[in-house]
PDB file of C-alpha atoms in Angstrom:
ATOM      1  CA  MET A   1     132.832 -27.086 109.196  1.00  0.00           C
ATOM      2  CA  VAL A   2     132.493 -24.242 106.627  1.00  0.00           C
ATOM      3  CA  ARG A   3     133.898 -24.810 103.555  1.00  0.00           C
ATOM      4  CA  LYS A   4     136.373 -22.261 101.920  1.00  0.00           C
ATOM      5  CA  THR A   5     136.190 -22.265  97.871  1.00  0.00           C
ATOM      6  CA  ARG A   6     138.770 -19.625  96.255  1.00  0.00           C
ATOM      7  CA  ARG A   7     136.848 -16.949  94.497  1.00  0.00           C
ATOM      8  CA  GLY A   8     139.039 -15.519  91.802  1.00  0.00           C
ATOM      9  CA  PRO A   9     142.840 -15.184  91.217  1.00  0.00           C
ATOM     10  CA  PRO A  10     144.765 -15.082  93.902  1.00  0.00           C
ATOM     11  CA  ALA A  11     146.910 -11.610  95.083  1.00  0.00           C
ATOM     12  CA  GLN A  12     150.386 -12.102  93.201  1.00  0.00           C
ATOM     13  CA  ASP A  13     151.591 -10.229  96.884  1.00  0.00           C
ATOM     14  CA  PRO A  14     149.795 -10.301 100.575  1.00  0.00           C
ATOM     15  CA  LEU A  15     150.160  -6.637 100.645  1.00  0.00           C
ATOM     16  CA  ASP A  16     148.111  -6.246  97.536  1.00  0.00           C
ATOM     17  CA  LEU A  17     144.926  -4.817  98.491  1.00  0.00           C
ATOM     18  CA  ASP A  18     143.803  -4.013  95.016  1.00  0.00           C
ATOM     19  CA  SER A  19     144.011  -7.454  93.671  1.00  0.00           C
ATOM     20  CA  ILE A  20     142.090  -9.097  96.842  1.00  0.00           C
ATOM     21  CA  LEU A  21     139.528  -6.243  96.538  1.00  0.00           C
ATOM     22  CA  GLN A  22     138.756  -7.694  93.232  1.00  0.00           C
ATOM     23  CA  ALA A  23     139.304 -10.972  93.527  1.00  0.00           C
ATOM     24  CA  LEU A  24     136.031 -10.461  95.705  1.00  0.00           C
ATOM     25  CA  ARG A  25     131.997 -10.656  95.100  1.00  0.00           C
ATOM     26  CA  GLY A  26     129.767  -9.146  96.300  1.00  0.00           C
ATOM     27  CA  ASP A  27     128.488 -11.496  99.097  1.00  0.00           C
ATOM     28  CA  ASP A  28     132.500 -11.443 100.098  1.00  0.00           C
ATOM     29  CA  ALA A  29     132.543  -8.135 100.740  1.00  0.00           C
ATOM     30  CA  LEU A  30     129.346  -7.922 102.728  1.00  0.00           C
ATOM     31  CA  VAL A  31     130.539 -11.320 105.040  1.00  0.00           C
ATOM     32  CA  ILE A  32     133.700  -8.522 105.721  1.00  0.00           C
ATOM     33  CA  LEU A  33     131.955  -5.280 106.170  1.00  0.00           C
ATOM     34  CA  ARG A  34     129.469  -7.321 108.681  1.00  0.00           C
ATOM     35  CA  ARG A  35     132.477  -8.759 110.546  1.00  0.00           C
ATOM     36  CA  LEU A  36     133.873  -5.359 110.694  1.00  0.00           C
ATOM     37  CA  ALA A  37     131.034  -3.866 111.983  1.00  0.00           C
ATOM     38  CA  ASP A  38     129.908  -6.260 114.343  1.00  0.00           C
ATOM     39  CA  ARG A  39     134.139  -6.199 115.811  1.00  0.00           C
ATOM     40  CA  ASP A  40     133.927  -2.178 116.549  1.00  0.00           C
ATOM     41  CA  PRO A  41     130.908   0.107 116.993  1.00  0.00           C
ATOM     42  CA  LYS A  42     133.183   2.772 115.125  1.00  0.00           C
ATOM     43  CA  TRP A  43     133.880   1.254 112.405  1.00  0.00           C
ATOM     44  CA  ALA A  44     129.747   0.206 111.952  1.00  0.00           C
ATOM     45  CA  LYS A  45     129.182   3.827 111.851  1.00  0.00           C
ATOM     46  CA  VAL A  46     131.711   4.525 109.734  1.00  0.00           C
ATOM     47  CA  ILE A  47     130.552   1.469 106.853  1.00  0.00           C
ATOM     48  CA  GLU A  48     126.500   3.106 108.357  1.00  0.00           C
ATOM     49  CA  THR A  49     127.392   6.395 106.740  1.00  0.00           C
ATOM     50  CA  MET A  50     129.652   5.456 104.149  1.00  0.00           C
ATOM     51  CA  ALA A  51     126.150   2.922 102.709  1.00  0.00           C
ATOM     52  CA  ARG A  52     124.197   5.574 102.802  1.00  0.00           C
ATOM     53  CA  ASP A  53     126.387   8.243 101.741  1.00  0.00           C
ATOM     54  CA  LEU A  54     127.225   5.715  98.291  1.00  0.00           C
ATOM     55  CA  LEU A  55     123.241   4.860  98.332  1.00  0.00           C
ATOM     56  CA  GLY A  56     122.245   8.119  98.530  1.00  0.00           C
ATOM     57  CA  ALA A  57     123.639   9.408  95.401  1.00  0.00           C
ATOM     58  CA  VAL A  58     121.306  11.138  93.335  1.00  0.00           C
ATOM     59  CA  ASP A  59     122.329  11.846  89.292  1.00  0.00           C
ATOM     60  CA  ALA A  60     121.034  15.562  88.361  1.00  0.00           C
ATOM     61  CA  ASP A  61     121.186  14.440  84.819  1.00  0.00           C
ATOM     62  CA  ASP A  62     117.870  11.712  85.978  1.00  0.00           C
ATOM     63  CA  VAL A  63     116.294  14.370  88.510  1.00  0.00           C
ATOM     64  CA  ALA A  64     116.112  16.566  85.716  1.00  0.00           C
ATOM     65  CA  ALA A  65     114.918  13.907  83.065  1.00  0.00           C
ATOM     66  CA  GLU A  66     111.988  12.994  85.694  1.00  0.00           C
ATOM     67  CA  VAL A  67     110.774  16.524  86.320  1.00  0.00           C
ATOM     68  CA  LEU A  68     111.032  17.130  83.170  1.00  0.00           C
ATOM     69  CA  ALA A  69     108.960  13.832  82.528  1.00  0.00           C
ATOM     70  CA  GLU A  70     106.179  15.297  85.420  1.00  0.00           C
ATOM     71  CA  LEU A  71     105.553  18.378  84.655  1.00  0.00           C
ATOM     72  CA  GLU A  72     105.358  17.809  80.788  1.00  0.00           C
ATOM     73  CA  SER A  73     102.231  15.333  81.814  1.00  0.00           C
ATOM     74  CA  LEU A  74     100.589  18.082  83.516  1.00  0.00           C
ATOM     75  CA  SER A  75      97.644  19.264  81.010  1.00  0.00           C
ATOM     76  CA  VAL A  76      95.968  23.039  81.260  1.00  0.00           C
ATOM     77  CA  GLU A  77      92.783  20.836  81.009  1.00  0.00           C
ATOM     78  CA  ASP A  78      93.387  18.864  84.139  1.00  0.00           C
ATOM     79  CA  VAL A  79      93.952  22.738  85.515  1.00  0.00           C
ATOM     80  CA  TRP A  80      90.883  23.805  84.042  1.00  0.00           C
ATOM     81  CA  ASP A  81      89.048  20.378  85.166  1.00  0.00           C
ATOM     82  CA  ARG A  82      89.629  21.223  88.724  1.00  0.00           C
ATOM     83  CA  ALA A  83      89.297  25.159  88.905  1.00  0.00           C
ATOM     84  CA  GLY A  84      86.211  26.882  88.761  1.00  0.00           C
ATOM     85  CA  PRO A  85      83.315  27.010  91.691  1.00  0.00           C
ATOM     86  CA  ARG A  86      83.056  24.522  94.346  1.00  0.00           C
ATOM     87  CA  ARG A  87      80.370  23.026  96.350  1.00  0.00           C
ATOM     88  CA  ASP A  88      82.892  24.778  99.391  1.00  0.00           C
ATOM     89  CA  GLY A  89      83.843  27.807  97.391  1.00  0.00           C
ATOM     90  CA  TYR A  90      86.045  28.628  94.860  1.00  0.00           C
ATOM     91  CA  SER A  91      89.113  26.794  93.701  1.00  0.00           C
ATOM     92  CA  ASP A  92      91.436  29.353  91.152  1.00  0.00           C
ATOM     93  CA  PRO A  93      93.651  28.250  88.765  1.00  0.00           C
ATOM     94  CA  GLY A  94      96.379  29.549  89.522  1.00  0.00           C
ATOM     95  CA  ASP A  95      96.302  27.998  92.861  1.00  0.00           C
ATOM     96  CA  VAL A  96      95.146  24.777  91.240  1.00  0.00           C
ATOM     97  CA  ALA A  97      97.673  24.979  88.907  1.00  0.00           C
ATOM     98  CA  ALA A  98     100.467  25.567  91.007  1.00  0.00           C
ATOM     99  CA  GLU A  99      98.839  22.652  93.994  1.00  0.00           C
ATOM    100  CA  MET A 100      99.631  20.183  90.646  1.00  0.00           C
ATOM    101  CA  ILE A 101     103.628  21.576  89.935  1.00  0.00           C
ATOM    102  CA  ASP A 102     103.616  20.489  93.329  1.00  0.00           C
ATOM    103  CA  GLU A 103     102.011  17.295  93.869  1.00  0.00           C
ATOM    104  CA  ALA A 104     103.659  16.434  90.293  1.00  0.00           C
ATOM    105  CA  LEU A 105     107.484  17.831  91.966  1.00  0.00           C
ATOM    106  CA  ALA A 106     106.886  15.688  95.286  1.00  0.00           C
ATOM    107  CA  CYS A 107     106.714  11.967  93.360  1.00  0.00           C
ATOM    108  CA  VAL A 108     110.177  13.277  92.153  1.00  0.00           C
ATOM    109  CA  PHE A 109     111.530  15.074  95.159  1.00  0.00           C
ATOM    110  CA  ARG A 110     109.575  12.496  98.123  1.00  0.00           C
ATOM    111  CA  PRO A 111     112.115   9.412  97.355  1.00  0.00           C
ATOM    112  CA  ILE A 112     115.390  10.980  97.311  1.00  0.00           C
ATOM    113  CA  VAL A 113     114.825  12.959 100.058  1.00  0.00           C
ATOM    114  CA  THR A 114     113.540   9.955 102.506  1.00  0.00           C
ATOM    115  CA  ALA A 115     116.435   7.646 100.986  1.00  0.00           C
ATOM    116  CA  ARG A 116     118.387  10.728 101.630  1.00  0.00           C
ATOM    117  CA  PHE A 117     117.354  11.517 105.164  1.00  0.00           C
ATOM    118  CA  GLY A 118     115.235   9.003 106.174  1.00  0.00           C
ATOM    119  CA  ASN A 119     111.127  10.091 106.974  1.00  0.00           C
ATOM    120  CA  VAL A 120     111.502  13.844 107.436  1.00  0.00           C
ATOM    121  CA  THR A 121     107.724  14.481 106.860  1.00  0.00           C
ATOM    122  CA  ALA A 122     107.396  14.098 111.052  1.00  0.00           C
ATOM    123  CA  HIS A 123     109.619  16.680 111.292  1.00  0.00           C
ATOM    124  CA  PHE A 124     108.212  19.097 108.759  1.00  0.00           C
ATOM    125  CA  GLY A 125     104.748  17.948 108.295  1.00  0.00           C
ATOM    126  CA  ARG A 126     103.671  16.913 104.357  1.00  0.00           C
ATOM    127  CA  MET A 127     105.603  16.797 101.710  1.00  0.00           C
TER     128      MET A 127
END
């Protein structure tokens, strides 16, 4: 038999939802969410949508800081090393720089897009 233990202060009013929710721990809330999802497929979909929205939330300031760090990590010397005549042709410095910027931005945006929309490369190709 499962033993239930009280983990927080008792709610003053049985209908005081805010107090009840404040008393819950993370694993308690997870049990409740799983039970609701198992009880009704409509609730399961609502819970899934809300969880994806919450997990997919993006802080614009964090993204801007990551983009800045990635772009600042690029150097003109790297462009020079990758540009110029090659065995298979010529690599234009402007094209090389654009490719390096694309690679740097993909490192930042790929995880965001994947978290929000799943693996979109199957639909849109390389990202």
